[in-house]
Short mmCIF file of C-alpha atoms in Angstrom, two decimals:
data_model
loop_
_atom_site.label_atom_id
_atom_site.label_comp_id
_atom_site.label_asym_id
_atom_site.label_seq_id
_atom_site.Cartn_x
_atom_site.Cartn_y
_atom_site.Cartn_z
CA MET A 1 -0.15 0.04 -0.09
CA ALA A 2 1.42 3.39 -0.87
CA GLN A 3 1.24 6.17 1.75
CA PRO A 4 -2.17 7.49 2.51
CA LEU A 5 -2.80 11.22 1.41
CA ASN A 6 -3.66 12.27 4.87
CA PRO A 7 -1.00 10.34 6.98
CA THR A 8 -2.04 12.19 10.08
CA LEU A 9 -5.84 11.26 9.83
CA TYR A 10 -4.90 7.68 8.64
CA THR A 11 -2.72 7.19 11.82
CA LEU A 12 -5.40 8.62 14.18
CA LEU A 13 -8.24 6.38 12.86
CA LEU A 14 -6.03 3.51 12.76
CA ARG A 15 -5.24 4.06 16.50
CA HIS A 16 -9.07 4.56 17.36
CA PHE A 17 -10.67 1.96 15.09
CA GLY A 18 -7.83 -0.67 14.72
CA LYS A 19 -8.48 -1.63 11.13
CA VAL A 20 -8.73 0.89 8.31
CA ASN A 21 -9.29 0.23 4.45
CA ILE A 22 -8.66 2.79 1.81
CA SER A 23 -10.87 3.60 -1.11
CA SER A 24 -10.00 5.33 -4.22
CA GLU A 25 -6.39 5.27 -3.17
CA GLY A 26 -4.15 7.87 -4.07
CA GLN A 27 -6.75 9.99 -5.65
CA GLN A 28 -6.56 13.64 -4.79
CA MET A 29 -9.86 15.68 -4.24
CA ALA A 30 -10.95 17.66 -7.28
CA GLY A 31 -13.55 20.44 -7.21
CA GLU A 32 -14.07 24.27 -7.11
CA TYR A 33 -15.88 27.04 -5.07
CA ARG A 34 -19.12 28.37 -6.67
CA LYS A 35 -21.44 31.02 -5.44
CA ASN A 36 -24.63 29.58 -3.98
CA ILE A 37 -27.18 31.87 -5.18
CA SER A 38 -29.66 31.19 -2.39
CA THR A 39 -27.31 31.81 0.44
CA GLY A 40 -24.55 34.02 -1.26
CA ARG A 41 -21.88 31.57 0.09
CA ASP A 42 -19.21 30.14 -1.82
CA ASP A 43 -19.73 26.38 -1.68
CA TRP A 44 -17.30 23.67 -2.38
CA GLN A 45 -18.62 21.69 -5.52
CA ILE A 46 -16.81 18.34 -5.86
CA GLN A 47 -15.98 16.79 -8.92
CA ASN A 48 -14.41 13.86 -7.44
CA PRO A 49 -13.93 13.29 -3.64
CA GLY A 50 -10.98 11.30 -3.85
CA GLU A 51 -9.17 8.87 -1.30
CA TYR A 52 -11.63 7.83 1.77
CA TYR A 53 -10.66 5.83 4.94
CA CYS A 54 -13.29 3.06 5.80
CA VAL A 55 -14.02 2.08 9.24
CA ASN A 56 -16.72 0.54 11.36
CA CYS A 57 -19.32 3.07 12.01
CA PRO A 58 -19.45 3.30 15.95
CA TYR A 59 -22.99 4.82 15.59
CA CYS A 60 -24.77 1.61 14.30
CA SER A 61 -24.34 -2.11 13.92
CA ASP A 62 -21.91 -1.60 11.11
CA THR A 63 -19.34 -4.52 10.77
CA ARG A 64 -18.27 -3.96 7.00
CA GLN A 65 -16.23 -0.71 7.27
CA ARG A 66 -19.03 1.28 5.74
CA LEU A 67 -18.23 4.76 7.40
CA TYR A 68 -16.31 6.53 4.80
CA ILE A 69 -14.07 9.49 5.96
CA ASN A 70 -12.37 11.59 3.34
CA HIS A 71 -8.81 12.47 3.48
CA ARG A 72 -9.51 16.12 3.75
CA TRP A 73 -12.23 15.63 6.59
CA GLY A 74 -11.37 17.85 9.85
CA VAL A 75 -8.35 19.78 7.84
CA ARG A 76 -9.13 23.55 7.49
CA ASP A 77 -9.39 24.36 3.74
CA ALA A 78 -8.43 27.62 2.10
CA LYS A 79 -11.68 29.12 3.20
CA GLY A 80 -10.99 27.81 7.03
CA ARG A 81 -13.69 25.29 6.94
CA LEU A 82 -13.37 21.63 8.38
CA ASN A 83 -16.04 20.10 5.90
CA LEU A 84 -16.97 17.64 8.43
CA TRP A 85 -20.03 16.73 6.15
CA LEU A 86 -17.43 14.54 4.48
CA ALA A 87 -17.93 11.83 6.77
CA VAL A 88 -20.73 9.44 5.65
CA CYS A 89 -22.06 6.24 6.87
CA TYR A 90 -23.16 4.04 4.19
CA ASN A 91 -24.77 1.42 6.84
CA GLU A 92 -27.40 3.38 8.23
CA ASN A 93 -26.58 7.05 7.15
CA CYS A 94 -26.31 7.87 10.78
CA MET A 95 -23.64 10.40 10.77
CA ASN A 96 -25.24 13.73 11.96
CA PRO A 97 -23.42 17.02 12.40
CA SER A 98 -23.55 16.37 16.19
CA ARG A 99 -21.64 12.68 15.85
CA ARG A 100 -19.24 14.14 13.06
CA GLN A 101 -18.24 16.80 15.60
CA GLY A 102 -18.05 14.55 18.23
CA LEU A 103 -15.75 12.15 16.36
CA TRP A 104 -13.62 14.83 15.38
CA LYS A 105 -13.20 16.10 18.83
CA ARG A 106 -12.14 12.45 19.79
CA LEU A 107 -9.73 11.91 17.12
CA GLN A 108 -7.97 15.40 17.82
CA GLY A 109 -5.43 14.11 20.48
CA PRO A 110 -2.75 16.62 20.21
CA ALA A 111 -5.04 18.94 17.78
CA SER A 112 -2.67 18.28 14.87
CA LEU A 113 -5.85 17.17 12.62
CA THR A 114 -6.89 20.77 11.49
CA THR A 115 -3.26 21.54 10.24
CA ALA A 116 -2.45 18.07 8.73
CA LYS A 117 -0.49 17.96 5.68
CA ILE A 118 -2.08 16.48 2.51
CA LEU A 119 0.25 14.60 0.26
CA PRO A 120 -0.10 15.41 -3.53
CA GLY A 121 -1.97 12.52 -5.23
CA LYS A 122 -3.24 11.50 -8.86
CA LYS A 123 -5.69 13.97 -10.31
CA VAL A 124 -8.99 12.02 -11.34
CA THR A 125 -11.77 14.25 -12.35
CA ASP A 126 -15.25 13.78 -13.81
CA SER A 127 -15.61 13.38 -17.62
CA PRO A 128 -15.61 16.83 -19.04
CA LEU A 129 -18.57 18.75 -20.31
CA THR A 130 -19.00 18.23 -23.85
CA GLN A 131 -21.27 18.75 -26.89
CA LEU A 132 -22.88 16.46 -29.20
CA PRO A 133 -20.53 15.61 -32.34
CA GLY A 134 -22.36 17.70 -34.73
CA PRO A 135 -26.01 18.66 -35.76
CA CYS A 136 -28.38 16.07 -34.51
CA THR A 137 -31.89 15.47 -34.95
CA PRO A 138 -33.95 13.65 -32.08
CA LEU A 139 -35.36 10.46 -33.30
CA ASP A 140 -38.82 11.35 -32.46
CA GLN A 141 -38.54 14.20 -34.72
CA LEU A 142 -37.38 11.89 -37.72
CA ASP A 143 -39.88 10.16 -40.09
CA PRO A 144 -40.55 6.57 -39.07
CA SER A 145 -38.90 5.53 -42.68
CA HIS A 146 -35.64 7.04 -41.71
CA SER A 147 -32.97 4.44 -41.67
CA ALA A 148 -32.28 5.23 -37.95
CA CYS A 149 -35.68 4.69 -37.00
CA ALA A 150 -36.33 1.63 -39.01
CA TYR A 151 -33.24 -0.04 -37.81
CA LEU A 152 -34.38 0.28 -34.17
CA ALA A 153 -37.86 -0.37 -35.02
CA GLY A 154 -36.67 -3.53 -36.63
CA ARG A 155 -35.08 -4.47 -33.29
CA LEU A 156 -38.35 -3.79 -31.61
CA TYR A 157 -37.14 -0.70 -29.82
CA ASP A 158 -39.51 2.57 -29.97
CA PRO A 159 -37.48 5.20 -31.80
CA VAL A 160 -40.00 7.82 -30.61
CA MET A 161 -39.55 6.79 -26.71
CA LEU A 162 -35.83 6.66 -27.23
CA GLY A 163 -35.86 10.15 -28.67
CA LYS A 164 -38.02 11.69 -25.93
CA PHE A 165 -36.96 9.90 -22.83
CA TYR A 166 -33.16 9.20 -23.52
CA GLY A 167 -32.59 11.91 -25.84
CA VAL A 168 -31.36 9.48 -28.63
CA SER A 169 -30.69 11.35 -32.02
CA TYR A 170 -29.27 10.68 -35.62
CA CYS A 171 -26.09 12.77 -36.15
CA LEU A 172 -26.50 14.42 -39.52
CA ASP A 173 -22.84 15.48 -40.03
CA SER A 174 -19.50 15.52 -37.98
CA ARG A 175 -15.90 16.39 -37.87
CA TYR A 176 -15.69 12.81 -36.38
CA THR A 177 -15.95 10.11 -39.33
CA LEU A 178 -17.20 7.59 -37.05
CA ALA A 179 -20.08 9.63 -35.62
CA ARG A 180 -21.46 10.84 -38.88
CA GLU A 181 -24.55 9.48 -39.94
CA ARG A 182 -24.98 7.35 -36.92
CA ILE A 183 -27.36 6.96 -33.91
CA VAL A 184 -26.36 9.00 -31.01
CA ALA A 185 -26.69 8.30 -27.32
CA PRO A 186 -26.00 11.19 -25.09
CA ILE A 187 -24.46 10.59 -21.52
CA TYR A 188 -25.60 13.02 -18.80
CA LEU A 189 -24.19 13.28 -15.01
CA ASN A 190 -26.68 15.54 -12.83
CA ARG A 191 -28.24 16.74 -16.29
CA GLU A 192 -25.04 17.74 -17.75
CA LEU A 193 -23.81 16.44 -20.93
CA ARG A 194 -20.56 14.57 -20.16
CA GLY A 195 -20.27 12.42 -23.19
CA TRP A 196 -21.98 10.28 -25.81
CA GLN A 197 -21.76 7.00 -27.96
CA ALA A 198 -22.40 6.73 -31.76
CA ARG A 199 -23.92 3.44 -32.72
CA TYR A 200 -23.48 2.07 -36.37
CA ILE A 201 -26.88 1.63 -38.25
CA GLY A 202 -27.14 -2.06 -38.92
CA GLU A 203 -25.24 -5.01 -38.30
CA LEU A 204 -21.42 -5.24 -39.14
CA THR A 205 -20.09 -8.35 -40.95
CA LYS A 206 -16.78 -9.83 -39.56
CA GLU A 207 -14.71 -8.09 -42.03
CA GLN A 208 -16.44 -4.70 -41.44
CA ALA A 209 -15.91 -5.14 -37.59
CA LYS A 210 -12.03 -5.47 -37.85
CA THR A 211 -12.12 -1.53 -38.91
CA THR A 212 -15.41 -0.02 -37.91
CA PRO A 213 -16.45 -0.14 -34.44
CA LYS A 214 -20.08 -0.92 -33.71
CA TRP A 215 -20.26 1.56 -30.73
CA TRP A 216 -17.69 4.60 -30.97
CA SER A 217 -17.27 6.95 -27.94
CA ASP A 218 -16.67 10.71 -27.57
CA PRO A 219 -12.94 10.72 -27.68
CA HIS A 220 -12.93 13.31 -24.98
CA MET A 221 -15.21 11.24 -22.61
CA LYS A 222 -14.01 9.41 -19.54
CA LYS A 223 -16.13 6.22 -19.60
CA SER A 224 -14.79 5.04 -16.00
CA MET A 225 -16.19 8.39 -14.58
CA LEU A 226 -19.77 7.69 -15.75
CA LEU A 227 -22.74 5.35 -15.87
CA TYR A 228 -25.26 5.67 -18.77
CA ASN A 229 -28.76 6.73 -17.70
CA TYR A 230 -27.56 7.43 -14.20
CA ASP A 231 -30.05 10.40 -13.69
CA ASN A 232 -32.90 8.38 -14.47
CA ALA A 233 -32.00 5.12 -12.58
CA ARG A 234 -31.21 6.74 -9.27
CA LYS A 235 -34.99 7.30 -8.80
CA PHE A 236 -35.72 3.61 -8.56
CA ARG A 237 -35.80 1.32 -5.90
CA THR A 238 -33.70 -1.41 -7.66
CA VAL A 239 -31.00 -0.55 -9.86
CA VAL A 240 -29.78 -2.90 -12.56
CA ILE A 241 -26.43 -2.72 -13.93
CA VAL A 242 -25.75 -3.69 -17.69
CA GLU A 243 -23.14 -3.02 -20.16
CA GLY A 244 -24.06 -0.84 -22.72
CA PRO A 245 -26.69 1.66 -23.79
CA GLY A 246 -28.88 -0.86 -25.93
CA ASP A 247 -29.18 -3.06 -22.71
CA VAL A 248 -30.70 -0.23 -20.89
CA TRP A 249 -33.04 0.52 -23.67
CA SER A 250 -34.19 -3.09 -23.34
CA PHE A 251 -34.51 -3.22 -19.70
CA GLY A 252 -35.90 0.15 -18.87
CA PRO A 253 -35.26 3.37 -16.98
CA MET A 254 -34.02 1.69 -13.77
CA ALA A 255 -30.87 0.33 -15.48
CA VAL A 256 -27.43 1.90 -15.88
CA ALA A 257 -24.56 0.86 -18.21
CA THR A 258 -20.97 0.74 -17.53
CA PHE A 259 -19.70 0.82 -21.06
CA GLY A 260 -18.35 -2.79 -21.13
CA THR A 261 -17.04 -5.12 -18.55
CA SER A 262 -15.12 -2.86 -16.26
CA PHE A 263 -16.28 -1.06 -13.11
CA SER A 264 -14.33 1.76 -11.44
CA GLU A 265 -14.01 3.41 -7.94
CA ARG A 266 -15.78 6.39 -9.35
CA GLN A 267 -18.73 4.30 -10.75
CA ALA A 268 -19.01 2.53 -7.27
CA GLU A 269 -19.05 6.22 -5.78
CA LEU A 270 -21.85 7.28 -8.00
CA LEU A 271 -24.03 4.25 -6.72
CA ARG A 272 -23.00 4.92 -3.19
CA ARG A 273 -24.32 8.58 -3.39
CA ALA A 274 -27.51 7.73 -5.19
CA PHE A 275 -28.48 4.69 -3.15
CA THR A 276 -27.40 5.21 0.26
CA PRO A 277 -30.73 4.92 2.23
CA SER A 278 -31.62 7.76 4.82
CA THR A 279 -33.84 5.62 6.83
CA HIS A 280 -33.78 1.84 7.83
CA LYS A 281 -37.07 1.22 6.18
CA GLU A 282 -35.59 2.77 2.76
CA ARG A 283 -32.53 0.65 3.30
CA LEU A 284 -34.68 -2.34 3.11
CA ALA A 285 -36.41 -1.15 -0.30
CA LEU A 286 -33.06 -0.72 -1.94
CA SER A 287 -31.25 -3.15 -4.12
CA CYS A 288 -29.06 -3.83 -7.14
CA VAL A 289 -28.86 -6.25 -9.65
CA LEU A 290 -25.52 -7.08 -11.84
CA LEU A 291 -26.94 -8.16 -15.02
CA TRP A 292 -23.75 -8.13 -17.35
CA ASP A 293 -23.58 -10.15 -20.72
CA PRO A 294 -23.58 -13.92 -20.37
CA ASP A 295 -20.18 -14.28 -22.04
CA VAL A 296 -18.73 -12.79 -18.79
CA ARG A 297 -19.54 -15.92 -16.96
CA ALA A 298 -17.84 -17.90 -19.57
CA ASP A 299 -14.48 -15.91 -19.20
CA GLU A 300 -12.60 -17.17 -16.44
CA LYS A 301 -10.59 -14.13 -16.11
CA LYS A 302 -13.41 -11.81 -16.39
CA ILE A 303 -15.54 -13.87 -13.71
CA LYS A 304 -12.58 -13.31 -11.50
CA TYR A 305 -12.70 -9.77 -11.86
CA VAL A 306 -16.37 -9.71 -11.01
CA HIS A 307 -15.82 -11.71 -7.93
CA ALA A 308 -12.60 -9.90 -6.90
CA LYS A 309 -13.55 -6.29 -7.52
CA VAL A 310 -16.83 -5.53 -8.65
CA LEU A 311 -19.19 -7.43 -6.26
CA PRO A 312 -17.01 -6.32 -3.07
CA ALA A 313 -17.37 -2.76 -4.59
CA LEU A 314 -21.30 -3.11 -4.73
CA LYS A 315 -21.65 -4.95 -1.37
CA GLN A 316 -20.01 -1.82 0.22
CA THR A 317 -23.42 0.03 -0.73
CA PHE A 318 -26.08 -2.92 -0.89
CA GLY A 319 -24.83 -5.55 1.18
CA ASP A 320 -26.93 -8.64 1.12
CA ARG A 321 -29.58 -6.82 -1.16
CA LEU A 322 -27.15 -7.55 -4.23
CA ALA A 323 -27.99 -10.17 -6.63
CA THR A 324 -26.01 -11.43 -9.62
CA VAL A 325 -28.00 -12.49 -12.48
CA TRP A 326 -26.87 -14.28 -15.91
CA LEU A 327 -29.03 -14.64 -18.89
CA PRO A 328 -28.91 -17.98 -20.57
CA ASP A 329 -27.85 -17.12 -23.91
CA HIS A 330 -27.76 -13.43 -24.88
CA ASP A 331 -27.04 -10.03 -23.60
CA PRO A 332 -30.18 -7.96 -22.33
CA GLY A 333 -30.26 -6.12 -25.52
CA PHE A 334 -31.16 -9.30 -27.50
CA TYR A 335 -34.56 -9.72 -25.50
CA THR A 336 -37.37 -7.96 -27.13
CA ASP A 337 -39.99 -8.69 -24.37
CA ARG A 338 -39.34 -6.56 -21.53
CA GLY A 339 -41.59 -8.09 -19.32
CA PHE A 340 -40.12 -11.64 -19.73
CA LEU A 341 -36.55 -9.96 -19.11
CA ARG A 342 -37.79 -8.35 -15.67
CA ARG A 343 -39.66 -11.47 -14.84
CA PHE A 344 -36.52 -13.48 -15.14
CA VAL A 345 -34.54 -11.21 -13.40
CA GLU A 346 -36.84 -11.22 -10.25
CA CYS A 347 -37.10 -14.88 -10.34
CA GLU A 348 -33.14 -15.36 -10.41
CA ALA A 349 -32.74 -12.59 -7.60
CA GLN A 350 -35.37 -14.07 -5.63
CA LYS A 351 -33.48 -17.45 -5.45
CA GLN A 352 -30.63 -15.29 -3.92
CA GLY A 353 -32.71 -13.83 -1.36
CA VAL A 354 -33.05 -10.50 -2.89
CA LYS A 355 -36.18 -8.52 -3.63
CA VAL A 356 -36.36 -6.35 -6.55
CA ASP A 357 -38.74 -3.62 -6.93
CA TRP A 358 -39.13 -1.74 -10.28
CA ASN A 359 -41.28 1.24 -8.56
CA LEU A 360 -39.87 4.70 -8.01
CA ARG A 361 -38.63 5.43 -4.68
#
């Protein structure tokens, strides 16, 4: 393990709790001060919180080190603030201002925490704000006979719904050759456009696939920092994790896509933020299903990655309310019967003792 970014805080936590895990190791905090229109105060807006220290929360029944304390917690910033709100319990959400203040006082010792030295770390920020690849027309504004609409309708997608709900469009022209005359799926985070993926219209032959990607991404987008359809899915009681935008379209608005078989610390952080319950009752209602393509299960290297990294990261947020479901033959985007797809997931999750709920929170 590399040296923690805040050796003082890490040492104090180690003495107090005995065991400390590090999340997003070596990542420095990224953000900026922005004027709050309501209060007139400069508030710190975080793009990436960076390194966290994970311990068992002393205020609830936590035994899985789900109290996350940021490396800048309790250290005075440029505005003289301690930012004690950067300690969050992802077990019972039980860290109120009084408890944060009390923990900070107990850790103080010789009062060295407020002026603790923060070591430089690697800078990992959100995917930058972007624009669509060129002039694009929403699918719901195209003639049904248009090639983009006809192709999607042939796969039993509703082009009008994709256009209105997901903002999917057709790129008329672009400086990017691989975006031109393609279907474009925009990717938002907190309602801000952070990237897009352009889908080839039709199916590629084996020869074409050697030189032409089926999906091509915004070259400035950081896929590991985003989840497709995150803003919609966070409103539901159960979130379903799939690989690509087409899988989301097939399953529905409660699904997010990871852009392939990788899962980053930032993506885990986004899910923690969205699905940390505010009450015990809400905690019991929230759940997660990992529904990556079935070929992952057949790949020894990929399945080891799932068990070694993906599932432990998800369990930090969902605990035993997490199910891993494998479709029998095809990826979720292949299935045209959404009802069947959801019933299959419900049944498989139930076998693992996980209740799914497709309703809004």
